[in-house]
PDB file of C-alpha atoms in Angstrom:
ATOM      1  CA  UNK A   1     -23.490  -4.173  -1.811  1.00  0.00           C
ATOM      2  CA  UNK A   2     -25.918  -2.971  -4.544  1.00  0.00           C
ATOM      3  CA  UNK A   3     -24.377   0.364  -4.159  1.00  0.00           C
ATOM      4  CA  UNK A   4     -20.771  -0.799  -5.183  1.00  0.00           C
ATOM      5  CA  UNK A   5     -22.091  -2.797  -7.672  1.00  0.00           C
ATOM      6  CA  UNK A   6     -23.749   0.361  -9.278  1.00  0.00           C
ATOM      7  CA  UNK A   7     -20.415   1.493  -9.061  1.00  0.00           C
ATOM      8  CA  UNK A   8     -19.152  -1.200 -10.718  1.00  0.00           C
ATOM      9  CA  UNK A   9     -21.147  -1.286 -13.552  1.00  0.00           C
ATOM     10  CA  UNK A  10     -21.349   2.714 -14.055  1.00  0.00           C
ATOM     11  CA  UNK A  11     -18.010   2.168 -15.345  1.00  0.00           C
ATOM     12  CA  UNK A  12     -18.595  -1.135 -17.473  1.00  0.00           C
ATOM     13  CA  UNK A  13     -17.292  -3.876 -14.510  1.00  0.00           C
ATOM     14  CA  UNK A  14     -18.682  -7.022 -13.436  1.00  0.00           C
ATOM     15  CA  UNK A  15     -17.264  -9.335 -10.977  1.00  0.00           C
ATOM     16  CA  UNK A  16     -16.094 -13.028 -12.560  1.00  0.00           C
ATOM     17  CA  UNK A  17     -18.371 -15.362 -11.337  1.00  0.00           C
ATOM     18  CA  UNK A  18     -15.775 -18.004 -11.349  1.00  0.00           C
ATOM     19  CA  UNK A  19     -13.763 -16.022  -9.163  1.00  0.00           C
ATOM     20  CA  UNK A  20     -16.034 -16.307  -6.097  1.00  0.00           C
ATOM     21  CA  UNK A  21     -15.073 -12.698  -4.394  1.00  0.00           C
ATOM     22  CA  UNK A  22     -17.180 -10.644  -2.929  1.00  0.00           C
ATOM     23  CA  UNK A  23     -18.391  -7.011  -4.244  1.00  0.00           C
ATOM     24  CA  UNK A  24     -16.884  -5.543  -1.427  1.00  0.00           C
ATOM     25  CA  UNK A  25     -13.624  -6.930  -0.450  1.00  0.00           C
ATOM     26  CA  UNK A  26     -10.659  -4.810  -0.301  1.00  0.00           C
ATOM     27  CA  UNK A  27      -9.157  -6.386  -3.158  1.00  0.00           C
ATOM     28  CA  UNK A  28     -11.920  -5.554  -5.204  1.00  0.00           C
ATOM     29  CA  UNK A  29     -12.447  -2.043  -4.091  1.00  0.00           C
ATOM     30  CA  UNK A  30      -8.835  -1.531  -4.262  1.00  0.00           C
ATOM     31  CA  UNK A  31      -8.634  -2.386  -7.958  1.00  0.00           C
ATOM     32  CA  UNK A  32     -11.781   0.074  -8.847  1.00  0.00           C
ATOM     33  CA  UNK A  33      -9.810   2.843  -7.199  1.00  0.00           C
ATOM     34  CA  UNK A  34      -6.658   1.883  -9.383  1.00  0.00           C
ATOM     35  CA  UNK A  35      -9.430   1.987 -12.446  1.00  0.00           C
ATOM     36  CA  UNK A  36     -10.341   5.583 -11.565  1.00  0.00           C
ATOM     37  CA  UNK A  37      -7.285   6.862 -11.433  1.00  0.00           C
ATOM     38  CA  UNK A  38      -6.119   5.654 -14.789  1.00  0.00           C
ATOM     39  CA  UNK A  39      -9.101   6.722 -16.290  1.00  0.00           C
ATOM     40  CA  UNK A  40      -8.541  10.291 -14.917  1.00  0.00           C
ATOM     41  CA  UNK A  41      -5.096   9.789 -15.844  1.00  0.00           C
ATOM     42  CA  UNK A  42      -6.521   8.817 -19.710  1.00  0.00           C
ATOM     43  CA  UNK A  43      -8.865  12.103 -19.583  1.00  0.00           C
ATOM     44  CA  UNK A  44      -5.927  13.915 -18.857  1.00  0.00           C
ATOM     45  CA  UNK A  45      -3.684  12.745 -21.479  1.00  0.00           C
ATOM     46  CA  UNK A  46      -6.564  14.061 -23.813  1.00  0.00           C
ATOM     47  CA  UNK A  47      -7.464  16.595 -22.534  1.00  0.00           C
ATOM     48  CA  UNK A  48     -10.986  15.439 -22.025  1.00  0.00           C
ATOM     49  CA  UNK A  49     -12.384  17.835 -18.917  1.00  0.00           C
ATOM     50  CA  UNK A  50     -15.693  16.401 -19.235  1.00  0.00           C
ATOM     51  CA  UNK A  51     -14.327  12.360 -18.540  1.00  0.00           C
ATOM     52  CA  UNK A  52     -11.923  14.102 -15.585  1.00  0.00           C
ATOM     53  CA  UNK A  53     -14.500  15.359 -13.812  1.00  0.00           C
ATOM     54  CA  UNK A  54     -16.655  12.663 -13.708  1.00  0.00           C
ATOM     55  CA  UNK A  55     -13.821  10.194 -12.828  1.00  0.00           C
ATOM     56  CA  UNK A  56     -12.803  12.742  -9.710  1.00  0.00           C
ATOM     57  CA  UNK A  57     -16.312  12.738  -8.624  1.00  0.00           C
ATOM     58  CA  UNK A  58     -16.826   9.134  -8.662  1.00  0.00           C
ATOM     59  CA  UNK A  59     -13.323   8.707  -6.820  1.00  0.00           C
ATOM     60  CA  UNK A  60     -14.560  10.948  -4.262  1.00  0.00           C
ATOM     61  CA  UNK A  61     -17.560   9.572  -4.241  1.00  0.00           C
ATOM     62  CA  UNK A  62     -16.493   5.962  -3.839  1.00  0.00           C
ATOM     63  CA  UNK A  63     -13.971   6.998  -0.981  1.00  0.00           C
ATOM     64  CA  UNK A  64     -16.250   9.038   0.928  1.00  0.00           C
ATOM     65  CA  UNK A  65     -19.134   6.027   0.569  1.00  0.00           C
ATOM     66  CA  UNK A  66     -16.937   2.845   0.463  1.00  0.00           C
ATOM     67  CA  UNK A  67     -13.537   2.246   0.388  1.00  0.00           C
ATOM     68  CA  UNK A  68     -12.633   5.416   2.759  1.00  0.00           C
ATOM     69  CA  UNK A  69     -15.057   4.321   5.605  1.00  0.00           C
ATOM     70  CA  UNK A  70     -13.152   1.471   6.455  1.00  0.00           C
ATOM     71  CA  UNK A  71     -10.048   0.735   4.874  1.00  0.00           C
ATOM     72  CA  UNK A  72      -7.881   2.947   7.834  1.00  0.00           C
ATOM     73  CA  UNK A  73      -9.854   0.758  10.476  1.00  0.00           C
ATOM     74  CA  UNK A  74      -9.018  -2.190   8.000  1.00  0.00           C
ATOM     75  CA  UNK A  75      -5.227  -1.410   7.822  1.00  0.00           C
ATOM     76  CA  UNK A  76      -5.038  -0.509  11.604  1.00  0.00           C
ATOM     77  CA  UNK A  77      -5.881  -3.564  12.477  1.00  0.00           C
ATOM     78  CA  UNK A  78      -3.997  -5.545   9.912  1.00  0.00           C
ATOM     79  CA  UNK A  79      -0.922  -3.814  11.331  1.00  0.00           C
ATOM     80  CA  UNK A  80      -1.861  -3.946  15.377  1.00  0.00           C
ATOM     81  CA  UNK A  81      -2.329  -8.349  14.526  1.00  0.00           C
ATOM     82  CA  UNK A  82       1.045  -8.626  12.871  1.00  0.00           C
ATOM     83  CA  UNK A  83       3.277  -5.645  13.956  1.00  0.00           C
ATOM     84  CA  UNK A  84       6.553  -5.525  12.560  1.00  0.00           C
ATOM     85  CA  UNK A  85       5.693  -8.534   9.930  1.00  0.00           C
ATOM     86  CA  UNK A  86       4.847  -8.351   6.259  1.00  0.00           C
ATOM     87  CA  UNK A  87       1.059  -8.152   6.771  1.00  0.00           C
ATOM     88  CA  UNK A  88       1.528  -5.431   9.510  1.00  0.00           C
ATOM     89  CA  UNK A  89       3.184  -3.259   7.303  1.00  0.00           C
ATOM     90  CA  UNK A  90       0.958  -3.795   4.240  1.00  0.00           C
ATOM     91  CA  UNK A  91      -2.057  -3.034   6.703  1.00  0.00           C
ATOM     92  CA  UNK A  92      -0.205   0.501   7.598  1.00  0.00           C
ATOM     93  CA  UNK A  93       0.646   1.478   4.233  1.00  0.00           C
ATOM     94  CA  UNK A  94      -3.309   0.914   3.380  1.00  0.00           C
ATOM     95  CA  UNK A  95      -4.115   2.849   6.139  1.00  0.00           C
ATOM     96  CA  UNK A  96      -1.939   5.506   5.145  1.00  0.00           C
ATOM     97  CA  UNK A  97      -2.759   5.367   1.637  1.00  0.00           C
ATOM     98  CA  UNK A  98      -6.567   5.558   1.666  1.00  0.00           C
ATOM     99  CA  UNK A  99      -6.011   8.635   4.159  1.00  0.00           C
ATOM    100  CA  UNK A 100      -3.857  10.591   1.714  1.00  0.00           C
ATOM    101  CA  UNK A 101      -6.793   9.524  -1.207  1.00  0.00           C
ATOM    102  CA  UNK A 102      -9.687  10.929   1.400  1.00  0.00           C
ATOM    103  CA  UNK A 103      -7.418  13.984   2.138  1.00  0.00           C
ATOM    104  CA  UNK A 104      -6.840  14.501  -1.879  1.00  0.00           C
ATOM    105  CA  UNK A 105     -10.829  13.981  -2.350  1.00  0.00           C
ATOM    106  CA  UNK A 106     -11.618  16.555   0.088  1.00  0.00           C
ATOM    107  CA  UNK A 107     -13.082  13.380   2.027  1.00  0.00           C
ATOM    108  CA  UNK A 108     -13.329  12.602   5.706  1.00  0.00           C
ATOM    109  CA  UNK A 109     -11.389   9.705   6.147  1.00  0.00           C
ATOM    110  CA  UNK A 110     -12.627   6.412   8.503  1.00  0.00           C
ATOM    111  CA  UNK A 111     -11.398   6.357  12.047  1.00  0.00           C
ATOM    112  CA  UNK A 112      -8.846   4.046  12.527  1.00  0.00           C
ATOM    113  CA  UNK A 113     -10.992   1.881  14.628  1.00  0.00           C
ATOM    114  CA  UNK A 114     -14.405   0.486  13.570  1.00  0.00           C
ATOM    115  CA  UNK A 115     -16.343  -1.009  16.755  1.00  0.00           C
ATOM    116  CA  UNK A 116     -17.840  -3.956  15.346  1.00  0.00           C
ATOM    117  CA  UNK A 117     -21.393  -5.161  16.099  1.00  0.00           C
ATOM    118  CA  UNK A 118     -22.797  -7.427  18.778  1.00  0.00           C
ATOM    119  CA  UNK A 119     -23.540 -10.694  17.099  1.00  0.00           C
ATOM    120  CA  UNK A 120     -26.152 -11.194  20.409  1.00  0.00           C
ATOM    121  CA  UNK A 121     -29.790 -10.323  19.523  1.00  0.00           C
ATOM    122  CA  UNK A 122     -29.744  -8.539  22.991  1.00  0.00           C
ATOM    123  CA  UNK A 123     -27.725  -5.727  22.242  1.00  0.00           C
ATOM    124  CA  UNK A 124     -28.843  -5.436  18.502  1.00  0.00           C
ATOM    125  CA  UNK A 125     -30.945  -1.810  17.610  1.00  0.00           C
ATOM    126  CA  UNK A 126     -33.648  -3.768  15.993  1.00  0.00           C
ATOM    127  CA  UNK A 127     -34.336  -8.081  15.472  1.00  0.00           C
ATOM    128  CA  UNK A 128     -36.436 -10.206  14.313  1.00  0.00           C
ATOM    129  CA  UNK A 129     -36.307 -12.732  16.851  1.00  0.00           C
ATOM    130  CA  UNK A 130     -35.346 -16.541  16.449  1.00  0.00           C
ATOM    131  CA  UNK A 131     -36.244 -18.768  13.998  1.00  0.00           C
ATOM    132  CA  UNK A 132     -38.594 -20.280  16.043  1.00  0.00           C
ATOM    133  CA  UNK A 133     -40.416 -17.054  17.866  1.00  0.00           C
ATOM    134  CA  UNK A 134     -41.244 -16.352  14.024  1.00  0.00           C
ATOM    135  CA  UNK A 135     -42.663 -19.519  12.742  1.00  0.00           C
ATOM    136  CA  UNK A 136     -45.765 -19.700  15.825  1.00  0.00           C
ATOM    137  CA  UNK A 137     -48.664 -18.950  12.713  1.00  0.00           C
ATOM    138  CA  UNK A 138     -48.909 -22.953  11.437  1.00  0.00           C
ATOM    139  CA  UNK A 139     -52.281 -21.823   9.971  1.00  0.00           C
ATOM    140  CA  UNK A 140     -54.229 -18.704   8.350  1.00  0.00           C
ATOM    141  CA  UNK A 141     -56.603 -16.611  10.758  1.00  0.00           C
ATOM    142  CA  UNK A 142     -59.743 -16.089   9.042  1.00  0.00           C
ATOM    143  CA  UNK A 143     -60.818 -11.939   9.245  1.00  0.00           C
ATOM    144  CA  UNK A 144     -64.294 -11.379  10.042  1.00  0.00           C
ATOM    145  CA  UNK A 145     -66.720 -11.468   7.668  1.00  0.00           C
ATOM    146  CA  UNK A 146     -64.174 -13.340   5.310  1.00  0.00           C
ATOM    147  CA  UNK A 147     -66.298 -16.865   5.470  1.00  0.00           C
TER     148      UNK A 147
END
């Protein structure tokens, strides 16, 4: 999340508070693509090399680190839950889109299936334990030699 938000800001956005979204919803990330690509589209126009390159970098950048990783999984989906229907359609033109965007980027695209992760502390890599397992210290040990 802090990583998109650098993003974000490197190119003077901020999320509206008001509009409760998240940093990382497809919406937003979406729109920040659209903002690169007018931008390069601005440097062009121009003729300002410098502001291109730095726009096609962050674009590739931002695909290969963000919106590339799981927006084909993302659209996939969206299109196996509704298929035939509006939403199934929109979900395989994302897919498609974000591919062709990775392919112009020189950027390995996301796999069109994401597994997602066990919500049961059993099968997670690494946990802290329950709430309860944590909270057994009710009082300070004194070290020795620390009176």
């Amino acid at each position: 999340m802090s990583d998109l938000g650098a993003f974000f800001r490197a190119f003077g956005l901020a999320l509206r508070p008001a509009g409760h979204e998240r940093i990382d919803h497809i919406s937003c990330e979406c729109e920040f693509l659209l903002l690169l690509a007018r931008k390069e589209a601005y440097a062009l126009e121009r003729g300002d090399q410098a502001m291109r390159e730095e726009t096609r970098r962050a674009a590739r950048l931002f695909l290969r680190d963000h919106l590339g990783r799981f927006a084909p999984a993302f659209g996939k989906r969206l299109a196996r839950e509704d298929p035939g229907g509006f939403y199934g359609a929109l979900g395989d033109l994302c897919a498609a889109f974000v591919t062709e965007e990775c392919a112009w980027a020189h950027v390995a695209a996301g796999p069109e299936v994401l597994r997602l992760r066990s919500p049961s502390e059993a099968e997670a890599p690494m946990a802290c334990g329950t709430g309860e397992q944590l909270l057994q210290i009710t009082r300070p040990v004194a070290l020795e030699g620390s009176g």
